[in-house]
Coordinates of C-alpha atoms and ligand atoms in Angstrom, one line a residue:
X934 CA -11.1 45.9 23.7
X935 CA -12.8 48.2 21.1
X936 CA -10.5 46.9 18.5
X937 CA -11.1 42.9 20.0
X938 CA -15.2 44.2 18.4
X939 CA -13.9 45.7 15.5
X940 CA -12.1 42.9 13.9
X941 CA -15.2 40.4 14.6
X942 CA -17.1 42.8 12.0
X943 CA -18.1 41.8 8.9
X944 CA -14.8 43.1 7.5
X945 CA -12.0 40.6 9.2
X946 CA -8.9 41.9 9.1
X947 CA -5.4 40.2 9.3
X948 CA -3.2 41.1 12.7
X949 CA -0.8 42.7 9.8
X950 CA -3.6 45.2 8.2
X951 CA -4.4 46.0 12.3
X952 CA -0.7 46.6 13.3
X953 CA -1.3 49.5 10.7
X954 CA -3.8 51.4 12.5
X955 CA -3.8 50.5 16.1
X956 CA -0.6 51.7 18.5
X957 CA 1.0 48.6 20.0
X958 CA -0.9 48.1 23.0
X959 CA -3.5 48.1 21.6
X960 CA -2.2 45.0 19.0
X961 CA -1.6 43.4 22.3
X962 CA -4.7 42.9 23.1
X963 CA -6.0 42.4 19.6
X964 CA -3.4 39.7 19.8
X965 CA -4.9 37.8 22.9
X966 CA -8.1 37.8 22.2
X967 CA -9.1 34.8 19.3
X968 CA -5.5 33.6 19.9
X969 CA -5.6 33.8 23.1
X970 CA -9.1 31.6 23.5
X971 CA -8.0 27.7 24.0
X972 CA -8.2 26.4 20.8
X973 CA -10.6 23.0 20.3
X974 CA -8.3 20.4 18.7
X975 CA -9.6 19.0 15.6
X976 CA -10.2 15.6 16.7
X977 CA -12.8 17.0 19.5
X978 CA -14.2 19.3 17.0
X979 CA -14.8 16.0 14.5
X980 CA -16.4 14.9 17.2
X981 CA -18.4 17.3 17.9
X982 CA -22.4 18.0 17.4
X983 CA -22.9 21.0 15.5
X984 CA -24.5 24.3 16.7
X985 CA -22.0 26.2 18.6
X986 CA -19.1 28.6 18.1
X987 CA -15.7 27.6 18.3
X988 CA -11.8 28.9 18.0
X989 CA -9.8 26.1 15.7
X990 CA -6.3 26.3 15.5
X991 CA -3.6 24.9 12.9
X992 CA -1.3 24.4 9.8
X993 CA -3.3 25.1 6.5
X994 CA -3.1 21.8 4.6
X995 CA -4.6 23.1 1.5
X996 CA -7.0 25.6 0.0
X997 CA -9.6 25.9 -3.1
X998 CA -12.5 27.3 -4.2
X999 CA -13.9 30.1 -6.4
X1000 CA -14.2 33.8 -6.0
X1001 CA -17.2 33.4 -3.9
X1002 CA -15.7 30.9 -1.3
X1003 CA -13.0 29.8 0.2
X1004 CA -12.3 26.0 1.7
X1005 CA -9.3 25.4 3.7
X1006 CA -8.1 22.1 4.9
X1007 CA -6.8 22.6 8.4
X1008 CA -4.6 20.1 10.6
X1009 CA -3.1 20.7 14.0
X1010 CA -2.0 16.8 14.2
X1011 CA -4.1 15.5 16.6
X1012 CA -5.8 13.2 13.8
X1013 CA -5.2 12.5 11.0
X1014 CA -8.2 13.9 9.7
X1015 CA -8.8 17.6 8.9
X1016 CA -11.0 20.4 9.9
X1017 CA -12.9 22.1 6.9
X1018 CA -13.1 26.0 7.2
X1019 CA -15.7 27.7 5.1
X1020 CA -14.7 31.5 4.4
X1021 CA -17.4 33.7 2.5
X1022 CA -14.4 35.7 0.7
X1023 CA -16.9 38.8 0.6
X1024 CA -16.2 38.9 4.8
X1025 CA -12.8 38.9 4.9
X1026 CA -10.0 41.0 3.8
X1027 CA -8.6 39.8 -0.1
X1028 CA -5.1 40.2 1.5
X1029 CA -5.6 38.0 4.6
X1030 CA -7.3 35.1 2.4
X1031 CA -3.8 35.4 -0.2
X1032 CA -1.9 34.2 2.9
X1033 CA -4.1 31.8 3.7
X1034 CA -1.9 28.8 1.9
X1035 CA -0.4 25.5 2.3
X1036 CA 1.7 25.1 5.4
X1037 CA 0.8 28.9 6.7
X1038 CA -0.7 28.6 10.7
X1039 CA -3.9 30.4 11.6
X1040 CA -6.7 30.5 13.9
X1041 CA -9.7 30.5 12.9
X1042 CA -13.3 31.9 15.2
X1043 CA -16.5 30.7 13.5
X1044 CA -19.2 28.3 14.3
X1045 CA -19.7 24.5 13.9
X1046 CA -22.4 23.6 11.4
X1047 CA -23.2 20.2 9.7
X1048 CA -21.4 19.8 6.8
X1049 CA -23.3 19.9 3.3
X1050 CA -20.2 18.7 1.1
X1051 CA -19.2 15.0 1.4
X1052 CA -16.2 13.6 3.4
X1053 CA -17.1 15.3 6.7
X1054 CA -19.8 15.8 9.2
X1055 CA -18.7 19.2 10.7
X1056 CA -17.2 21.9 9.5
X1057 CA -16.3 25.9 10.2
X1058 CA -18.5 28.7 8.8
X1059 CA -15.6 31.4 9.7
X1060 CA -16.3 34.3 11.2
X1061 CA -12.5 35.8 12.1
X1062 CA -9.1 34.4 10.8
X1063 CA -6.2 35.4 12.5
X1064 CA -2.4 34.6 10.9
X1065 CA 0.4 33.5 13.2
X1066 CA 2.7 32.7 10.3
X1067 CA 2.8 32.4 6.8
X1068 CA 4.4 30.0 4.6
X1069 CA 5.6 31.5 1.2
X1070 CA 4.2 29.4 -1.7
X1071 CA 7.7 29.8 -3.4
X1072 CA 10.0 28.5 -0.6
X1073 CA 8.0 26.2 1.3
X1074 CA 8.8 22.8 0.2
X1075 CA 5.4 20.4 1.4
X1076 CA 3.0 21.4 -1.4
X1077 CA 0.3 19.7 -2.0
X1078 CA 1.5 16.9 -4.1
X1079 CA 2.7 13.3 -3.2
X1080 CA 6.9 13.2 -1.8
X1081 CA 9.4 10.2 -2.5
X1082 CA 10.1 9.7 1.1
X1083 CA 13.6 10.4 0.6
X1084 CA 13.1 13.8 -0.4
X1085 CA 10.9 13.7 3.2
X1086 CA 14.1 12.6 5.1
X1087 CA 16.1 15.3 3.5
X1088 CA 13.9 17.4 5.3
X1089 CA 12.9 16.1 8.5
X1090 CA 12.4 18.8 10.2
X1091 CA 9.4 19.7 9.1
X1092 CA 8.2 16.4 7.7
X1093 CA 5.8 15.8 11.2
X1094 CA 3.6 18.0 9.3
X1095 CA 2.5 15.2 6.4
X1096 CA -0.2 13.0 6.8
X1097 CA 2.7 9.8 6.9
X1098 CA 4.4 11.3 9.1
X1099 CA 2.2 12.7 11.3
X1100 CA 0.2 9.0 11.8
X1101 CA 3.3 7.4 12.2
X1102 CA 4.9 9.5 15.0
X1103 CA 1.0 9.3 16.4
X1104 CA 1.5 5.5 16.6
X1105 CA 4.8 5.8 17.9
X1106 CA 3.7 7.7 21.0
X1107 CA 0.5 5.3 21.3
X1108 CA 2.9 2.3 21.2
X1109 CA 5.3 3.8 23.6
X1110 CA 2.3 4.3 25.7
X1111 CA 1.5 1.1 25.7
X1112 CA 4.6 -0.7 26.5
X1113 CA 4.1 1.0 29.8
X1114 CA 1.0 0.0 30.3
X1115 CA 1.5 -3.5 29.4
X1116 CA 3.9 -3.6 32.2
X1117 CA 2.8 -1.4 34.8
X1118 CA -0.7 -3.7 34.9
X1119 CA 1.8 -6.6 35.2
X1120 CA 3.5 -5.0 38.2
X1121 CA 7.1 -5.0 36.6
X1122 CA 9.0 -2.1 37.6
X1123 CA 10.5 0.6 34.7
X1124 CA 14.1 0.5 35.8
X1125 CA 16.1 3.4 34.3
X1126 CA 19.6 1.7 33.2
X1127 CA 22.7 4.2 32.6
X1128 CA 23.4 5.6 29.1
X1129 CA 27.0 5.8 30.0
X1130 CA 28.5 2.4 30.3
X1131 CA 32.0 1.1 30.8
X1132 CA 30.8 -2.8 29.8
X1133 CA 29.4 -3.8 26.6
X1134 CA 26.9 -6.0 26.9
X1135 CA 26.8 -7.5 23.7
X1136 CA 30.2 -8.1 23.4
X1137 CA 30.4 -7.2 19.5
X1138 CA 33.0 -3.9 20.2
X1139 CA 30.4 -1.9 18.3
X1140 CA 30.2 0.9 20.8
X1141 CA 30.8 4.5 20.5
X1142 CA 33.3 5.8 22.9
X1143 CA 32.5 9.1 25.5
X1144 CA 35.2 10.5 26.3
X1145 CA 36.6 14.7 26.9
X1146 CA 39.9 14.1 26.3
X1147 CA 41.7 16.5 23.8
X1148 CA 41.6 14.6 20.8
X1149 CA 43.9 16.5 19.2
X1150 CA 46.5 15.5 22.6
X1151 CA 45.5 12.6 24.0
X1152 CA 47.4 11.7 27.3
X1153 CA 49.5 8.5 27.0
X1154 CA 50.7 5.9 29.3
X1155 CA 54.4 5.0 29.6
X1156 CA 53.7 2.6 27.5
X1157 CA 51.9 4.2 24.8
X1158 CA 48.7 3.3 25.1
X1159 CA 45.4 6.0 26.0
X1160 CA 45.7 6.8 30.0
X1161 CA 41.9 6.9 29.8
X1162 CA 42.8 7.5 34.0
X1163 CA 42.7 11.2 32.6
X1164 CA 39.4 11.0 31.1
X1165 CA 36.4 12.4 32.9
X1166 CA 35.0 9.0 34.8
X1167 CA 38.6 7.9 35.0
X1168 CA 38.5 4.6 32.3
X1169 CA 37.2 4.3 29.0
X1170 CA 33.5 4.8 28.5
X1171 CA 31.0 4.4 25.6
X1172 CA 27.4 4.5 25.1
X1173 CA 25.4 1.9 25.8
X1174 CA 24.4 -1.3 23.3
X1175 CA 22.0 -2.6 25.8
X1176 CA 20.5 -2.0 29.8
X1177 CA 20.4 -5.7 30.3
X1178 CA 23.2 -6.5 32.3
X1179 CA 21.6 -3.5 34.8
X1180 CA 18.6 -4.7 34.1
X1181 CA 19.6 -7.9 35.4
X1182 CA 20.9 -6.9 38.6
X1183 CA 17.2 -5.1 38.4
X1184 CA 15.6 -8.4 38.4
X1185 CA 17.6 -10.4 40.9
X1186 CA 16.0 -7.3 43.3
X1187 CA 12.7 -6.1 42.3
X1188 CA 12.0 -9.2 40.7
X1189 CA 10.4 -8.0 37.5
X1190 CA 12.1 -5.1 35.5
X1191 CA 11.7 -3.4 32.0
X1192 CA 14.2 -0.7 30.7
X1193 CA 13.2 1.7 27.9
X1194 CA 15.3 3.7 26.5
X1195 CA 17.8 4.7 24.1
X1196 CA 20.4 2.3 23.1
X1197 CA 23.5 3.0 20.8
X1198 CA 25.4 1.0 17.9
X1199 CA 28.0 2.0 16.0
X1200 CA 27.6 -0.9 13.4
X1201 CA 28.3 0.4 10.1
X1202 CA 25.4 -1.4 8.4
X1203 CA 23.5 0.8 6.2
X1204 CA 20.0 -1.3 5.7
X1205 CA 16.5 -0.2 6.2
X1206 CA 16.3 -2.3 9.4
X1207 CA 19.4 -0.7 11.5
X1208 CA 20.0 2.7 13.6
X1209 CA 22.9 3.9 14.8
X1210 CA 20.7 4.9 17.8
X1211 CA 17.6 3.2 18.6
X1212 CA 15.1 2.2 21.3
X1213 CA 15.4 -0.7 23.5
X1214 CA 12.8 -2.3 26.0
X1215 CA 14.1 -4.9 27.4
X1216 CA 12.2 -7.0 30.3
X1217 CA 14.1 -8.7 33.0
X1218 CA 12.3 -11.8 34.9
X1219 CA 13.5 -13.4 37.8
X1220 CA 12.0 -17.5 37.8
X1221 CA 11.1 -17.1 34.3
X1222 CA 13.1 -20.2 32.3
X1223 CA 13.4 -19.5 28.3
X1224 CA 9.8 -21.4 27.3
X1225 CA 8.0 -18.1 30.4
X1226 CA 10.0 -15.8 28.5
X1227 CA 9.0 -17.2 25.3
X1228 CA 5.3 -17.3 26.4
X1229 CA 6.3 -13.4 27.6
X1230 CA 7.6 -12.1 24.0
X1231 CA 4.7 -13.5 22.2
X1232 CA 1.6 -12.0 24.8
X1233 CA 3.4 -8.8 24.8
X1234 CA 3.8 -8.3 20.9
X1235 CA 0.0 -9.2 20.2
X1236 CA -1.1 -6.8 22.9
X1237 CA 0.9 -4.1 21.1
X1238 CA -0.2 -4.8 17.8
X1239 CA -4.1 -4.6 19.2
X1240 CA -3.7 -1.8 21.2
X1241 CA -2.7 -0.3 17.6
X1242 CA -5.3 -1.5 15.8
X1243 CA -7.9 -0.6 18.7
X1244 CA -6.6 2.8 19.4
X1245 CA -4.8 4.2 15.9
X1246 CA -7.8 2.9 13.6
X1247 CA -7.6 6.0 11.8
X1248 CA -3.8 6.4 11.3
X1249 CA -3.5 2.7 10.7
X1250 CA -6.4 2.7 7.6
X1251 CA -4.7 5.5 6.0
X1252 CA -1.2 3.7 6.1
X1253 CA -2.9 0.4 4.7
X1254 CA -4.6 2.6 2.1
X1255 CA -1.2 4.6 1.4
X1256 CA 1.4 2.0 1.5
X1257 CA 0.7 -1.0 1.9
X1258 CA -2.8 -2.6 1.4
X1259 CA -2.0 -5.6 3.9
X1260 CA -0.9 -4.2 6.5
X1261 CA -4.5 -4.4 8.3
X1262 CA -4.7 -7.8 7.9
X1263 CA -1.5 -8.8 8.5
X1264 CA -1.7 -6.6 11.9
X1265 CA -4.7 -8.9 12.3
X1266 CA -3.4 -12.4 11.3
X1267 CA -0.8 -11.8 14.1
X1268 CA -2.9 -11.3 17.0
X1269 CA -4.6 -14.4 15.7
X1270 CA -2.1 -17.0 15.1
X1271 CA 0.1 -18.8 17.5
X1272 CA 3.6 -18.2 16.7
X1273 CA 5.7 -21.4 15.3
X1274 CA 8.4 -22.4 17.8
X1275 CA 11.4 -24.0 16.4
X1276 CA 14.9 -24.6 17.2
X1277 CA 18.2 -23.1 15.0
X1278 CA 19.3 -26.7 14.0
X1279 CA 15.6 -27.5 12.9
X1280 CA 15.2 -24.1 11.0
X1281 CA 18.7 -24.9 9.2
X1282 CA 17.6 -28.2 8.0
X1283 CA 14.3 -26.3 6.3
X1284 CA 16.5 -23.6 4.7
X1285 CA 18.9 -26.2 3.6
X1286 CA 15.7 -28.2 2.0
X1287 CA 14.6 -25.4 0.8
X1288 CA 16.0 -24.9 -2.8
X1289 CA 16.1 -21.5 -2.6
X1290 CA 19.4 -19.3 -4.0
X1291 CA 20.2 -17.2 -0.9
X1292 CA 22.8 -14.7 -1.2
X1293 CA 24.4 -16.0 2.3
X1294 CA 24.7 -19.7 2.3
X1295 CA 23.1 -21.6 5.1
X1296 CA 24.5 -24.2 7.4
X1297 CA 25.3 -25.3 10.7
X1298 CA 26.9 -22.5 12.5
X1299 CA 26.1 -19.6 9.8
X1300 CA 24.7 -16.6 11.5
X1301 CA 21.1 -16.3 9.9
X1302 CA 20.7 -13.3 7.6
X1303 CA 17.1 -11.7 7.8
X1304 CA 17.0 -13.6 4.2
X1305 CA 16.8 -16.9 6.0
X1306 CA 14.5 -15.2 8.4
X1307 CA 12.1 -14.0 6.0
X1308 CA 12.2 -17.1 4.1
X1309 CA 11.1 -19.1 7.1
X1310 CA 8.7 -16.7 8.2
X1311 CA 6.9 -15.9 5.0
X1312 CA 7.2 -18.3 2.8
X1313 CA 7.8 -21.4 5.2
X1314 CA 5.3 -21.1 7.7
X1315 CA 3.3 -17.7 6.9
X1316 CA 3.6 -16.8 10.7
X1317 CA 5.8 -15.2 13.2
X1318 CA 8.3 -18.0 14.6
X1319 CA 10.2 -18.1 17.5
X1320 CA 13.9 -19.6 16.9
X1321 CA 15.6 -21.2 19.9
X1322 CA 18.9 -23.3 20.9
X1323 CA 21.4 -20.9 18.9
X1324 CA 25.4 -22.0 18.3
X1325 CA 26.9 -20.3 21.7
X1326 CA 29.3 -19.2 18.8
X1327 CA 27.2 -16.8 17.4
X1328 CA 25.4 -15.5 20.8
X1329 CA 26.5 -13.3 23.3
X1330 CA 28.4 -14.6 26.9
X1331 CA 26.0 -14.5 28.9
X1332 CA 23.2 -17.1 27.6
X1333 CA 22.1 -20.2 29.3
X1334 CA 24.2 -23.6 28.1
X1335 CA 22.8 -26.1 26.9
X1336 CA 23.4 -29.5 27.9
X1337 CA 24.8 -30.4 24.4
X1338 CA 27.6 -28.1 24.9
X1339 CA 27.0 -26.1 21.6
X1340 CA 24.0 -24.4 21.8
X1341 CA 23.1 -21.9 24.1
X1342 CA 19.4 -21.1 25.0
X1343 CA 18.2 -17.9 23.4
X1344 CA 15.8 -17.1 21.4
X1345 CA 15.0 -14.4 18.4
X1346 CA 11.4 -13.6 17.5
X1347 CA 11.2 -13.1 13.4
X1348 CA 8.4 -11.1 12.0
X1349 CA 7.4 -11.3 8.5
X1350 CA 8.6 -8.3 6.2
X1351 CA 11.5 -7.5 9.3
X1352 CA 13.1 -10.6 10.1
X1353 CA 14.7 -10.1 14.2
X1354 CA 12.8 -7.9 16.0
X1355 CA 13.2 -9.4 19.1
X1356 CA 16.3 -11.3 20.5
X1357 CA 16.6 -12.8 23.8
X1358 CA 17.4 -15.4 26.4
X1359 CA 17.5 -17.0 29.5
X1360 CA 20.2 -16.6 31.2
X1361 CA 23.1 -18.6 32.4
X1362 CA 23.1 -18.3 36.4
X1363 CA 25.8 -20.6 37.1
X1364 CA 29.0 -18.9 38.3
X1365 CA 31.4 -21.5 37.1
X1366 CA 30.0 -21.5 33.7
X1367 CA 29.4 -17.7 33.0
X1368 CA 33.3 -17.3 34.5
X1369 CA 34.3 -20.1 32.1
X1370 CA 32.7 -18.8 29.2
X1371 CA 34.1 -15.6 30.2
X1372 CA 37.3 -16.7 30.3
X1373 CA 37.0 -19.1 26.7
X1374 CA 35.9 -15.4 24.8
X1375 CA 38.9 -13.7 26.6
X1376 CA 36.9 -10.6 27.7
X1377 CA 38.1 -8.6 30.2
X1378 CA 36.7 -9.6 33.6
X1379 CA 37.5 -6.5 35.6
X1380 CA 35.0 -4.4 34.1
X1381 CA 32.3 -7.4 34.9
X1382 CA 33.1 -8.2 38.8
X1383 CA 29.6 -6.3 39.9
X1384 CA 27.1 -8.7 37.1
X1385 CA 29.2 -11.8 38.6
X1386 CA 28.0 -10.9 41.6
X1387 CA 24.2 -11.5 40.8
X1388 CA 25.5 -15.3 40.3
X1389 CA 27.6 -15.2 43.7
X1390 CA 24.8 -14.3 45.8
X1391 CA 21.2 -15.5 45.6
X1392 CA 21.8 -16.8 41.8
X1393 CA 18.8 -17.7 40.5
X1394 CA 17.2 -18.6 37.1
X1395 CA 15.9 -15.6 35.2
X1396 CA 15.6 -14.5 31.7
X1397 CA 14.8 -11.3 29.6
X1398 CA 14.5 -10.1 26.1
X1399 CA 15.4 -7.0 24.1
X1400 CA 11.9 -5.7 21.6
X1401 CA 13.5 -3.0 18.9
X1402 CA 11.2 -0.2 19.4
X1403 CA 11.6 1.0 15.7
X1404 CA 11.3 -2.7 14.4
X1405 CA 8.1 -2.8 16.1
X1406 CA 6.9 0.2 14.8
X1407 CA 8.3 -0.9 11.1
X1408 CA 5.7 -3.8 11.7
X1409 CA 2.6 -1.8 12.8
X1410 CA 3.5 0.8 10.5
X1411 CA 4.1 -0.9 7.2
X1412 CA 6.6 1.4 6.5
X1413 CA 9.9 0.1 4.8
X1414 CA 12.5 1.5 6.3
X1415 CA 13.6 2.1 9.9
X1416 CA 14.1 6.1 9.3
X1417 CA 10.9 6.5 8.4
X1418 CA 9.2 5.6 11.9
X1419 CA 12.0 7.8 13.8
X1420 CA 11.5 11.5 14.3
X1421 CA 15.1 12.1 13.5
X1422 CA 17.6 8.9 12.6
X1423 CA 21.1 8.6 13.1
X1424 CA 22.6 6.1 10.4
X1425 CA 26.2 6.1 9.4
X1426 CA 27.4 9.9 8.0
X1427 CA 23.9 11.0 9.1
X1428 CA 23.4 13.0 11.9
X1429 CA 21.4 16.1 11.4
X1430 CA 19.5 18.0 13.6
Ligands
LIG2106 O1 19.5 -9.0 19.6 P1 20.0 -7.8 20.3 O2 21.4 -7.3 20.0 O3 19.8 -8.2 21.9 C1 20.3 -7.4 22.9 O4 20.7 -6.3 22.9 C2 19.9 -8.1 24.2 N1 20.8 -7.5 25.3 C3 18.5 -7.9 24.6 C4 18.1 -8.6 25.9 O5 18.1 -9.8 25.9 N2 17.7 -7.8 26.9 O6 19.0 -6.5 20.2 C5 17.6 -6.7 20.5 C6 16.7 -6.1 19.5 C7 16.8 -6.8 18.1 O7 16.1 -7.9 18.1 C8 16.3 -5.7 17.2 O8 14.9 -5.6 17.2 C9 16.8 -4.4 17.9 O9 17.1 -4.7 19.2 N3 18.1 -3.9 17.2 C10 18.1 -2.9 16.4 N4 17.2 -2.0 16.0 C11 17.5 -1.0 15.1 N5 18.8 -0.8 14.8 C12 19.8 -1.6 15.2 N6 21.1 -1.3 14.8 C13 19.5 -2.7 16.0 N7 20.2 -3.6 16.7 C14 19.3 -4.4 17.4
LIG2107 MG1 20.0 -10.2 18.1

């Protein structure tokens, strides 16, 4: 340990200058001892009362000062907010403090004091820095000024380590939390559906296929087509658009279910609101008609968006301050307002009375772009609306029919600045209809016997709804585009990493 003594003189040196004089056990244990202390992370330490010594432990954000001093900004992306270190440059090695720079990691000994500078109430008189790595000035791209957050998704690998980023993958986990949460207290039960699917759900064909054939030799049948019996599962596979057809044989069960997970679309659309591989959670409920699961989907939102606000305050202010200076109170209008509840053939009639030049024209049957959406949402009624009693021509086979024989009884939530973010319904429990409907799309029945069965045995009304995780978190993050609140998105020719 006498080296451990000897780099806590006056005199700190780097682990580099001590690899030059001490034999390599002996760097060993030069090497566990700061780094080996558990570090306090930086949102304790803010927390902290002064007066004591601590080990802090983190990516330099930046540095200044004069020949006298040195003050480093240090983040280890617990907060948002960062540690200040105070070096006397007269105590340490000129060396060590040159690789002190932006991005480099280091740990730093020293003790808490009261801060005299503005911006902070604590800060770190060092007494020993340690490098683990350093970051070359010359080559490492994150300097200290501002990135168009394109160049940031060129390099997403390393873009966690910006203040954006890190407070948006921060809310990300806290929302995720959350969602939990909000159902565990409720007693539903987190039902893991398969990624690897033979039905698709949504019946839109947009699903990418699994497969281990030899592409390069696929086996045919005698009469030309793929003998997906020579695949691995011994039919043709994809990945899943949805777990609600599981989900529903969930709910006719346990009652109450949620999924959450990853969900799959090979949809070529190339807009900041759509993944080729996103997150689902979609709620299952057993008794629940479409005005519960209405009631559901709104409850469920506004707790998310408060648990944000209560619980990312930090992360939250600086995205309002960054990018977008309503995002607070539009956060905040939500929880406060009751959503506007109208049907498709009512929302059509507004759009058509609307005067507005939309790019897609509106009428009786059109699928609604998130134009129409937005329009209704924030310039029609300036709050979230809840759209019911679609064309069954533009909704997916399994929805509840209506009476009228047209519409079909599901329902899309439509936030302002997103459009969808939820879509939903009850739905339709009668055998005879779902078989009929079935058979009027021509879909392939086979591959649907087992979700029949829910209907042929103990049948029962139940509905369910499908949150986009990322749309959620394009809400409570502000941020514009749906690759910006994903660690690493997959879009169409983009799948790095
Ligand atoms: O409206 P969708 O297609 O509904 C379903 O998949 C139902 N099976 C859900 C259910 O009732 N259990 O998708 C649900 C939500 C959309 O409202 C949207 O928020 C999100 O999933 N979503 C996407 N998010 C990102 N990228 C995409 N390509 C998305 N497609 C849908
Ligand atoms: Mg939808």
């Amino acid at each position: 340990m006498a080296g451990y003594h000897w780099a806590n003189d006056k005199k700190s040196l780097s682990l580099y200058d001590l690899s030059v004089i001490f034999s390599r056990t002996e760097i060993v244990l030069i090497v566990f001892s700061m780094e080996k202390i558990i570090r306090t992370k930086v949102k304790e330490l803010l927390k902290s009362e002064p007066g004591h010594e601590v080990v802090a432990k983190g990516w330099v954000r930046t540095k200044r000062g004069n020949k006298n001093i040195a003050f480093i900004a240090l983040n280890d992306g617990s907060t948002i907010n960062n540690i200040q270190i105070v070096a006397e440059t007269a105590s340490f090695d000129e060396d060590l403090l040159k690789k002190i720079t932006t991005g480099a990691c280091i740990c730093v000994r020293g003790e808490l004091v009261a801060s005299v500078g503005s911006g902070q109430a604590v800060e770190i008189q060092a007494k020993e820095i340690g490098i683990y790595g350093e970051a070359d000035p010359d080559s490492y791209p994150l300097q200290k000024k501002g990135h168009s957050m394109e160049f940031l998704r060129s390099i997403a690998h390393l873009r966690p380590r910006t203040n954006t980023f890190g407070a948006v993958l921060r809310i990300r986990h806290a929302m995720a939390f959350a969602i939990h949460k909000y159902f565990n207290d409720k007693g539903f039960v987190y039902l893991h559906t398969p990624i690897i699917t033979a039905s698709d759900c949504e019946g839109a064909g947009e699903m990418f296929q699994v497969t281990t054939l030899d592409l390069n030799n696929v086996p045919k049948t005698e009469t030309g087509q793929v003998d997906f019996s020579r695949d691995f599962f011994g039919k043709q596979t994809s990945l899943t658009v949805s777990g609600q057809l599981e989900g529903e044989l969930g709910a006719m069960a346990l009652g109450e279910i949620y999924t959450f997970g990853p969900t799959f679309r090979a949809e070529n659309s190339n807009t900041p609101r759509h993944l080729a591989e996103f997150w689902m959670i979609e709620p299952e409920m057993a008794f629940y008609e479409i005005e519960d699961n209405m009631n559901l989907a709104e409850d469920f939102i506004k707790y998310l968006v408060k648990y944000a606000l209560d619980n990312c305050a930090d992360d939250i202010k600086f995205l309002n301050d960054m990018f977008d200076k309503e995002l607070i109170s539009r956060l905040e209008s939500v929880i406060a307002t009751d959503f506007v509840r109208l049907t498709y053939t009512e929302g059509i009639k507004i759009l058509e009375a609307s005067g507005e030049k939309f790019e897609f024209p509106v009428s009786w049957g059109v699928d609604l772009q998130s134009e129409h959406e937005r329009y209704l949402v924030e310039k029609h009624f300036g709050k979230p609306v809840i759209m019911t009693d679609y064309p069954k021509d533009i909704k997916a086979f399994y929805m509840k029919q209506n009476e009228d024989g047209k519409t079909v009884r599901g329902m899309d939530v439509l936030f302002p600045k997103i459009g969808e973010i939820i879509g939903g319904s009850e739905r339709e429990s009668s055998l005879e209809k779902l078989e009929a409907r079935i058979a009027e799309l021509g879909m392939g029945r086979e591959s649907l016997e087992w979700y029949l069965d829910t209907r042929r045995f103990g049948s029962a009304p139940h509905s369910g709804f499908g949150l986009g995780f990322e749309r959620l978190l394009l809400f409570v993050t502000g941020m514009s585009n749906i690759r910006d609140v994903i660690p690493f998105p997959r879009t169409p020719k983009n799948a790095e990493y």
